Amino acid sequence: MQESLSVNHWSRRELLRVGGLGALGLSLPRLLAAADKPTAGPAPKADACIIIFLNGGPSHLDMWDMKPAGPIEIRGEFDPIPSSLAGVDVCEHLPRLAQQMHHTTLIRSMNHSVNNSHAAAVYAALTGHDRGEQGGGAKPDDHPAPGAVLAKLRPTRPGTLPYITLPYKTKEGAAGPLQPGFLAGFMGATYDPFWVLDDPNTPQFHVRNLSLPAGLAQERMQARRGLLTSLNHGLEAQSNQTLDSLDDFQQQAFDLLTSNRAQRAFKLDTEPDSVRERYGRNIYGQSVLLARRLIEADTRVVTMSWAPHANATWDTHGQNFRSLKTRLLPQFDAACSSLLDDLAQSGRLERTLVAVLGDFGRTPKINNNAGRDHWNSCYSILLAGGGIKPGFVYGASDHQGATPRHSPVTPGDIVATIYQLLGVDHQHLLYDTLNRPHTVVPEARIIHDLLA
């Protein structure tokens, strides 16, 4: 963790405060600094956002832009089925999601410039910045993820976690670096996500970063809080932004550790077994269920990355149809359909934006390994809730699903539209740690046809 001041320049008061937090045994990371005042922007239609990121590149042709009239080498092995959205078919292996399509907008004309590097495509999809085939892992000068931007510009109330990513720190290949697009980048590590990296499907699941140290009861913690307060009052009176921020972090740390609401969100064992089964008893289904619970506990943005590394799940260069049929689509069908249904039934879908995104699509032509390769020229995404027009299809691909037939859309357009719905101007200026200005998403447009 890098601090804004070197140790040599810290005062006795600053060191005591940081040491005091350490004495608590707190492992709550830099996200606690996300306490900026709200910034004026468009009136938000959504209070929260869940991003389900199908990491690796899901096949649009085998999910929701099928070409049943095409030749076998393009249409593949699956049959389409009707959905609850009149005139729109989806894959036969998405039967439950088919019944939720009337809640959604399906965009079938996505495209960007990246066809080789997963890292660069993920970065474009999540930040809206298409920098071409510039691969590699996350860098300090990257543009920030939506969760980081919202943590700064629309901070949550005390006792909540503003931005959470789960269940993996997805790598660029099994031995590769952390993919870009999930961190705060030039905004500084203060706004990085709170990572939940334990498997929520295991009986022993708990979030260690939100647990009190062993043997430290709440009464003892409150006593330490009083001691720290006394130390602060007894030290020399001085005030600067760093010290004020440390006060905020200390307060938020205590709030989180004593907040029943925050603690309850992670207690998946309080959910009925029938609900957990409905989402799917696997790491991804339970992560989506956890995302719903976190939004209910006032987290602003939850990003769920569906892969431990880029080649592990949706990157179906080989055995595309077997992987989709036996593993990927059934798990996704259960998790996504349950999320949309629960949010709709509870009345939360109106104020919760759900975005099902991916790095790119897959080739129209099936390769010699019964797989499909990367395809950036045209692919599909799904949006729902939070001010998105329900029961709508935007754009279309050609007869092979190879290029947009009309209304092409870039990731920047989608990210700008997501910001609009969440009450952030995508032309807003953010400042890096050297106080240099950066536009949130400069080369993008809001797609007003998607808005309810």
PDB file of N, CA and C in Angstrom, residues 316-375:
ATOM      1  N   THR A 316     -13.745 -20.251 -25.155  1.00  0.00           N
ATOM      2  CA  THR A 316     -14.014 -21.600 -25.658  1.00  0.00           C
ATOM      3  C   THR A 316     -13.421 -21.825 -27.050  1.00  0.00           C
ATOM      4  N   HIS A 317     -12.092 -21.776 -27.136  1.00  0.00           N
ATOM      5  CA  HIS A 317     -11.420 -22.085 -28.406  1.00  0.00           C
ATOM      6  C   HIS A 317     -11.594 -23.553 -28.781  1.00  0.00           C
ATOM      7  N   GLY A 318     -11.768 -24.409 -27.813  1.00  0.00           N
ATOM      8  CA  GLY A 318     -11.992 -25.825 -28.045  1.00  0.00           C
ATOM      9  C   GLY A 318     -13.213 -26.315 -27.285  1.00  0.00           C
ATOM     10  N   GLN A 319     -13.934 -27.258 -27.892  1.00  0.00           N
ATOM     11  CA  GLN A 319     -15.109 -27.863 -27.261  1.00  0.00           C
ATOM     12  C   GLN A 319     -16.090 -26.817 -26.744  1.00  0.00           C
ATOM     13  N   ASN A 320     -16.349 -25.843 -27.590  1.00  0.00           N
ATOM     14  CA  ASN A 320     -17.268 -24.755 -27.242  1.00  0.00           C
ATOM     15  C   ASN A 320     -18.629 -25.278 -26.797  1.00  0.00           C
ATOM     16  N   PHE A 321     -19.205 -26.180 -27.562  1.00  0.00           N
ATOM     17  CA  PHE A 321     -20.583 -26.611 -27.301  1.00  0.00           C
ATOM     18  C   PHE A 321     -20.670 -27.503 -26.070  1.00  0.00           C
ATOM     19  N   ARG A 322     -19.675 -28.355 -25.866  1.00  0.00           N
ATOM     20  CA  ARG A 322     -19.676 -29.192 -24.675  1.00  0.00           C
ATOM     21  C   ARG A 322     -19.555 -28.330 -23.422  1.00  0.00           C
ATOM     22  N   SER A 323     -18.638 -27.357 -23.441  1.00  0.00           N
ATOM     23  CA  SER A 323     -18.454 -26.497 -22.271  1.00  0.00           C
ATOM     24  C   SER A 323     -19.699 -25.682 -21.977  1.00  0.00           C
ATOM     25  N   LEU A 324     -20.301 -25.133 -23.023  1.00  0.00           N
ATOM     26  CA  LEU A 324     -21.505 -24.328 -22.822  1.00  0.00           C
ATOM     27  C   LEU A 324     -22.660 -25.178 -22.315  1.00  0.00           C
ATOM     28  N   LYS A 325     -22.864 -26.337 -22.909  1.00  0.00           N
ATOM     29  CA  LYS A 325     -24.021 -27.168 -22.582  1.00  0.00           C
ATOM     30  C   LYS A 325     -23.935 -27.774 -21.184  1.00  0.00           C
ATOM     31  N   THR A 326     -22.759 -28.260 -20.813  1.00  0.00           N
ATOM     32  CA  THR A 326     -22.639 -29.025 -19.566  1.00  0.00           C
ATOM     33  C   THR A 326     -22.300 -28.176 -18.347  1.00  0.00           C
ATOM     34  N   ARG A 327     -21.738 -26.976 -18.579  1.00  0.00           N
ATOM     35  CA  ARG A 327     -21.235 -26.231 -17.431  1.00  0.00           C
ATOM     36  C   ARG A 327     -21.619 -24.755 -17.468  1.00  0.00           C
ATOM     37  N   LEU A 328     -21.200 -24.044 -18.488  1.00  0.00           N
ATOM     38  CA  LEU A 328     -21.302 -22.587 -18.476  1.00  0.00           C
ATOM     39  C   LEU A 328     -22.737 -22.086 -18.551  1.00  0.00           C
ATOM     40  N   LEU A 329     -23.488 -22.545 -19.528  1.00  0.00           N
ATOM     41  CA  LEU A 329     -24.842 -22.009 -19.690  1.00  0.00           C
ATOM     42  C   LEU A 329     -25.790 -22.426 -18.567  1.00  0.00           C
ATOM     43  N   PRO A 330     -25.780 -23.675 -18.096  1.00  0.00           N
ATOM     44  CA  PRO A 330     -26.655 -23.994 -16.964  1.00  0.00           C
ATOM     45  C   PRO A 330     -26.346 -23.157 -15.717  1.00  0.00           C
ATOM     46  N   GLN A 331     -25.066 -22.950 -15.421  1.00  0.00           N
ATOM     47  CA  GLN A 331     -24.723 -22.140 -14.259  1.00  0.00           C
ATOM     48  C   GLN A 331     -25.148 -20.685 -14.445  1.00  0.00           C
ATOM     49  N   PHE A 332     -24.878 -20.137 -15.619  1.00  0.00           N
ATOM     50  CA  PHE A 332     -25.266 -18.753 -15.887  1.00  0.00           C
ATOM     51  C   PHE A 332     -26.782 -18.604 -15.897  1.00  0.00           C
ATOM     52  N   ASP A 333     -27.481 -19.549 -16.490  1.00  0.00           N
ATOM     53  CA  ASP A 333     -28.942 -19.506 -16.569  1.00  0.00           C
ATOM     54  C   ASP A 333     -29.556 -19.442 -15.173  1.00  0.00           C
ATOM     55  N   ALA A 334     -29.068 -20.294 -14.281  1.00  0.00           N
ATOM     56  CA  ALA A 334     -29.609 -20.326 -12.921  1.00  0.00           C
ATOM     57  C   ALA A 334     -29.325 -19.019 -12.184  1.00  0.00           C
ATOM     58  N   ALA A 335     -28.092 -18.543 -12.261  1.00  0.00           N
ATOM     59  CA  ALA A 335     -27.697 -17.371 -11.477  1.00  0.00           C
ATOM     60  C   ALA A 335     -28.345 -16.100 -11.993  1.00  0.00           C
ATOM     61  N   CYS A 336     -28.268 -15.850 -13.286  1.00  0.00           N
ATOM     62  CA  CYS A 336     -28.780 -14.594 -13.829  1.00  0.00           C
ATOM     63  C   CYS A 336     -30.300 -14.530 -13.765  1.00  0.00           C
ATOM     64  N   SER A 337     -30.969 -15.620 -14.081  1.00  0.00           N
ATOM     65  CA  SER A 337     -32.429 -15.613 -14.026  1.00  0.00           C
ATOM     66  C   SER A 337     -32.932 -15.415 -12.602  1.00  0.00           C
ATOM     67  N   SER A 338     -32.263 -16.041 -11.638  1.00  0.00           N
ATOM     68  CA  SER A 338     -32.672 -15.884 -10.243  1.00  0.00           C
ATOM     69  C   SER A 338     -32.463 -14.455  -9.773  1.00  0.00           C
ATOM     70  N   LEU A 339     -31.349 -13.857 -10.168  1.00  0.00           N
ATOM     71  CA  LEU A 339     -31.085 -12.472  -9.793  1.00  0.00           C
ATOM     72  C   LEU A 339     -32.158 -11.539 -10.330  1.00  0.00           C
ATOM     73  N   LEU A 340     -32.455 -11.646 -11.624  1.00  0.00           N
ATOM     74  CA  LEU A 340     -33.464 -10.762 -12.213  1.00  0.00           C
ATOM     75  C   LEU A 340     -34.835 -10.991 -11.591  1.00  0.00           C
ATOM     76  N   ASP A 341     -35.187 -12.252 -11.364  1.00  0.00           N
ATOM     77  CA  ASP A 341     -36.491 -12.562 -10.783  1.00  0.00           C
ATOM     78  C   ASP A 341     -36.599 -12.028  -9.357  1.00  0.00           C
ATOM     79  N   ASP A 342     -35.559 -12.237  -8.552  1.00  0.00           N
ATOM     80  CA  ASP A 342     -35.605 -11.760  -7.165  1.00  0.00           C
ATOM     81  C   ASP A 342     -35.666 -10.236  -7.100  1.00  0.00           C
ATOM     82  N   LEU A 343     -34.870  -9.563  -7.931  1.00  0.00           N
ATOM     83  CA  LEU A 343     -34.896  -8.096  -7.927  1.00  0.00           C
ATOM     84  C   LEU A 343     -36.254  -7.574  -8.383  1.00  0.00           C
ATOM     85  N   ALA A 344     -36.845  -8.226  -9.371  1.00  0.00           N
ATOM     86  CA  ALA A 344     -38.159  -7.799  -9.850  1.00  0.00           C
ATOM     87  C   ALA A 344     -39.232  -8.032  -8.790  1.00  0.00           C
ATOM     88  N   GLN A 345     -39.190  -9.212  -8.144  1.00  0.00           N
ATOM     89  CA  GLN A 345     -40.204  -9.548  -7.150  1.00  0.00           C
ATOM     90  C   GLN A 345     -40.122  -8.641  -5.923  1.00  0.00           C
ATOM     91  N   SER A 346     -38.910  -8.216  -5.567  1.00  0.00           N
ATOM     92  CA  SER A 346     -38.738  -7.372  -4.391  1.00  0.00           C
ATOM     93  C   SER A 346     -38.943  -5.889  -4.685  1.00  0.00           C
ATOM     94  N   GLY A 347     -39.080  -5.531  -5.962  1.00  0.00           N
ATOM     95  CA  GLY A 347     -39.216  -4.133  -6.343  1.00  0.00           C
ATOM     96  C   GLY A 347     -37.895  -3.399  -6.487  1.00  0.00           C
ATOM     97  N   ARG A 348     -36.774  -4.111  -6.344  1.00  0.00           N
ATOM     98  CA  ARG A 348     -35.464  -3.470  -6.405  1.00  0.00           C
ATOM     99  C   ARG A 348     -34.928  -3.314  -7.828  1.00  0.00           C
ATOM    100  N   LEU A 349     -35.486  -4.044  -8.777  1.00  0.00           N
ATOM    101  CA  LEU A 349     -34.932  -3.987 -10.135  1.00  0.00           C
ATOM    102  C   LEU A 349     -35.038  -2.583 -10.715  1.00  0.00           C
ATOM    103  N   GLU A 350     -36.073  -1.861 -10.351  1.00  0.00           N
ATOM    104  CA  GLU A 350     -36.263  -0.508 -10.876  1.00  0.00           C
ATOM    105  C   GLU A 350     -35.086   0.400 -10.544  1.00  0.00           C
ATOM    106  N   ARG A 351     -34.431   0.166  -9.393  1.00  0.00           N
ATOM    107  CA  ARG A 351     -33.330   1.033  -8.975  1.00  0.00           C
ATOM    108  C   ARG A 351     -31.978   0.312  -8.953  1.00  0.00           C
ATOM    109  N   THR A 352     -31.933  -0.904  -9.487  1.00  0.00           N
ATOM    110  CA  THR A 352     -30.688  -1.661  -9.562  1.00  0.00           C
ATOM    111  C   THR A 352     -30.380  -1.992 -11.008  1.00  0.00           C
ATOM    112  N   LEU A 353     -29.261  -1.520 -11.502  1.00  0.00           N
ATOM    113  CA  LEU A 353     -28.841  -1.787 -12.869  1.00  0.00           C
ATOM    114  C   LEU A 353     -28.037  -3.084 -12.902  1.00  0.00           C
ATOM    115  N   VAL A 354     -28.447  -4.017 -13.753  1.00  0.00           N
ATOM    116  CA  VAL A 354     -27.721  -5.274 -13.958  1.00  0.00           C
ATOM    117  C   VAL A 354     -27.118  -5.234 -15.353  1.00  0.00           C
ATOM    118  N   ALA A 355     -25.801  -5.444 -15.437  1.00  0.00           N
ATOM    119  CA  ALA A 355     -25.101  -5.421 -16.721  1.00  0.00           C
ATOM    120  C   ALA A 355     -24.347  -6.728 -16.891  1.00  0.00           C
ATOM    121  N   VAL A 356     -24.728  -7.500 -17.923  1.00  0.00           N
ATOM    122  CA  VAL A 356     -24.030  -8.741 -18.259  1.00  0.00           C
ATOM    123  C   VAL A 356     -23.113  -8.424 -19.434  1.00  0.00           C
ATOM    124  N   LEU A 357     -21.821  -8.371 -19.161  1.00  0.00           N
ATOM    125  CA  LEU A 357     -20.832  -7.922 -20.136  1.00  0.00           C
ATOM    126  C   LEU A 357     -19.823  -9.034 -20.415  1.00  0.00           C
ATOM    127  N   GLY A 358     -19.023  -8.835 -21.453  1.00  0.00           N
ATOM    128  CA  GLY A 358     -17.923  -9.741 -21.770  1.00  0.00           C
ATOM    129  C   GLY A 358     -16.854  -8.999 -22.528  1.00  0.00           C
ATOM    130  N   ASP A 359     -15.702  -9.644 -22.738  1.00  0.00           N
ATOM    131  CA  ASP A 359     -14.610  -8.966 -23.419  1.00  0.00           C
ATOM    132  C   ASP A 359     -14.849  -8.860 -24.922  1.00  0.00           C
ATOM    133  N   PHE A 360     -15.417  -9.893 -25.538  1.00  0.00           N
ATOM    134  CA  PHE A 360     -15.812  -9.883 -26.944  1.00  0.00           C
ATOM    135  C   PHE A 360     -16.681 -11.104 -27.186  1.00  0.00           C
ATOM    136  N   GLY A 361     -17.029 -11.380 -28.442  1.00  0.00           N
ATOM    137  CA  GLY A 361     -17.805 -12.561 -28.771  1.00  0.00           C
ATOM    138  C   GLY A 361     -16.920 -13.652 -29.345  1.00  0.00           C
ATOM    139  N   ARG A 362     -17.519 -14.564 -30.103  1.00  0.00           N
ATOM    140  CA  ARG A 362     -16.787 -15.673 -30.703  1.00  0.00           C
ATOM    141  C   ARG A 362     -17.035 -15.701 -32.213  1.00  0.00           C
ATOM    142  N   THR A 363     -16.119 -16.313 -32.925  1.00  0.00           N
ATOM    143  CA  THR A 363     -16.166 -16.327 -34.386  1.00  0.00           C
ATOM    144  C   THR A 363     -17.424 -17.010 -34.922  1.00  0.00           C
ATOM    145  N   PRO A 364     -17.975 -16.467 -36.015  1.00  0.00           N
ATOM    146  CA  PRO A 364     -19.095 -17.146 -36.651  1.00  0.00           C
ATOM    147  C   PRO A 364     -18.734 -18.564 -37.106  1.00  0.00           C
ATOM    148  N   LYS A 365     -17.545 -18.745 -37.611  1.00  0.00           N
ATOM    149  CA  LYS A 365     -17.150 -20.062 -38.104  1.00  0.00           C
ATOM    150  C   LYS A 365     -16.550 -20.903 -36.986  1.00  0.00           C
ATOM    151  N   ILE A 366     -17.009 -22.139 -36.882  1.00  0.00           N
ATOM    152  CA  ILE A 366     -16.505 -23.072 -35.882  1.00  0.00           C
ATOM    153  C   ILE A 366     -15.148 -23.598 -36.332  1.00  0.00           C
ATOM    154  N   ASN A 367     -14.176 -23.627 -35.420  1.00  0.00           N
ATOM    155  CA  ASN A 367     -12.834 -24.071 -35.801  1.00  0.00           C
ATOM    156  C   ASN A 367     -12.707 -25.596 -35.761  1.00  0.00           C
ATOM    157  N   ASN A 368     -11.511 -26.096 -36.053  1.00  0.00           N
ATOM    158  CA  ASN A 368     -11.288 -27.546 -36.133  1.00  0.00           C
ATOM    159  C   ASN A 368     -11.278 -28.231 -34.774  1.00  0.00           C
ATOM    160  N   ASN A 369     -11.313 -27.458 -33.706  1.00  0.00           N
ATOM    161  CA  ASN A 369     -11.367 -28.025 -32.352  1.00  0.00           C
ATOM    162  C   ASN A 369     -12.767 -27.958 -31.756  1.00  0.00           C
ATOM    163  N   ALA A 370     -13.769 -27.838 -32.624  1.00  0.00           N
ATOM    164  CA  ALA A 370     -15.164 -27.698 -32.185  1.00  0.00           C
ATOM    165  C   ALA A 370     -15.335 -26.486 -31.275  1.00  0.00           C
ATOM    166  N   GLY A 371     -14.519 -25.481 -31.508  1.00  0.00           N
ATOM    167  CA  GLY A 371     -14.596 -24.255 -30.722  1.00  0.00           C
ATOM    168  C   GLY A 371     -14.819 -23.040 -31.593  1.00  0.00           C
ATOM    169  N   ARG A 372     -14.930 -21.919 -30.939  1.00  0.00           N
ATOM    170  CA  ARG A 372     -15.009 -20.636 -31.634  1.00  0.00           C
ATOM    171  C   ARG A 372     -13.906 -19.738 -31.058  1.00  0.00           C
ATOM    172  N   ASP A 373     -13.309 -18.926 -31.899  1.00  0.00           N
ATOM    173  CA  ASP A 373     -12.211 -18.069 -31.491  1.00  0.00           C
ATOM    174  C   ASP A 373     -12.705 -16.662 -31.170  1.00  0.00           C
ATOM    175  N   HIS A 374     -11.790 -15.778 -30.775  1.00  0.00           N
ATOM    176  CA  HIS A 374     -12.151 -14.401 -30.426  1.00  0.00           C
ATOM    177  C   HIS A 374     -12.800 -13.693 -31.621  1.00  0.00           C
ATOM    178  N   TRP A 375     -13.795 -12.849 -31.318  1.00  0.00           N
ATOM    179  CA  TRP A 375     -14.458 -12.069 -32.375  1.00  0.00           C
ATOM    180  C   TRP A 375     -14.905 -10.729 -31.806  1.00  0.00           C
TER     181      TRP A 375
END
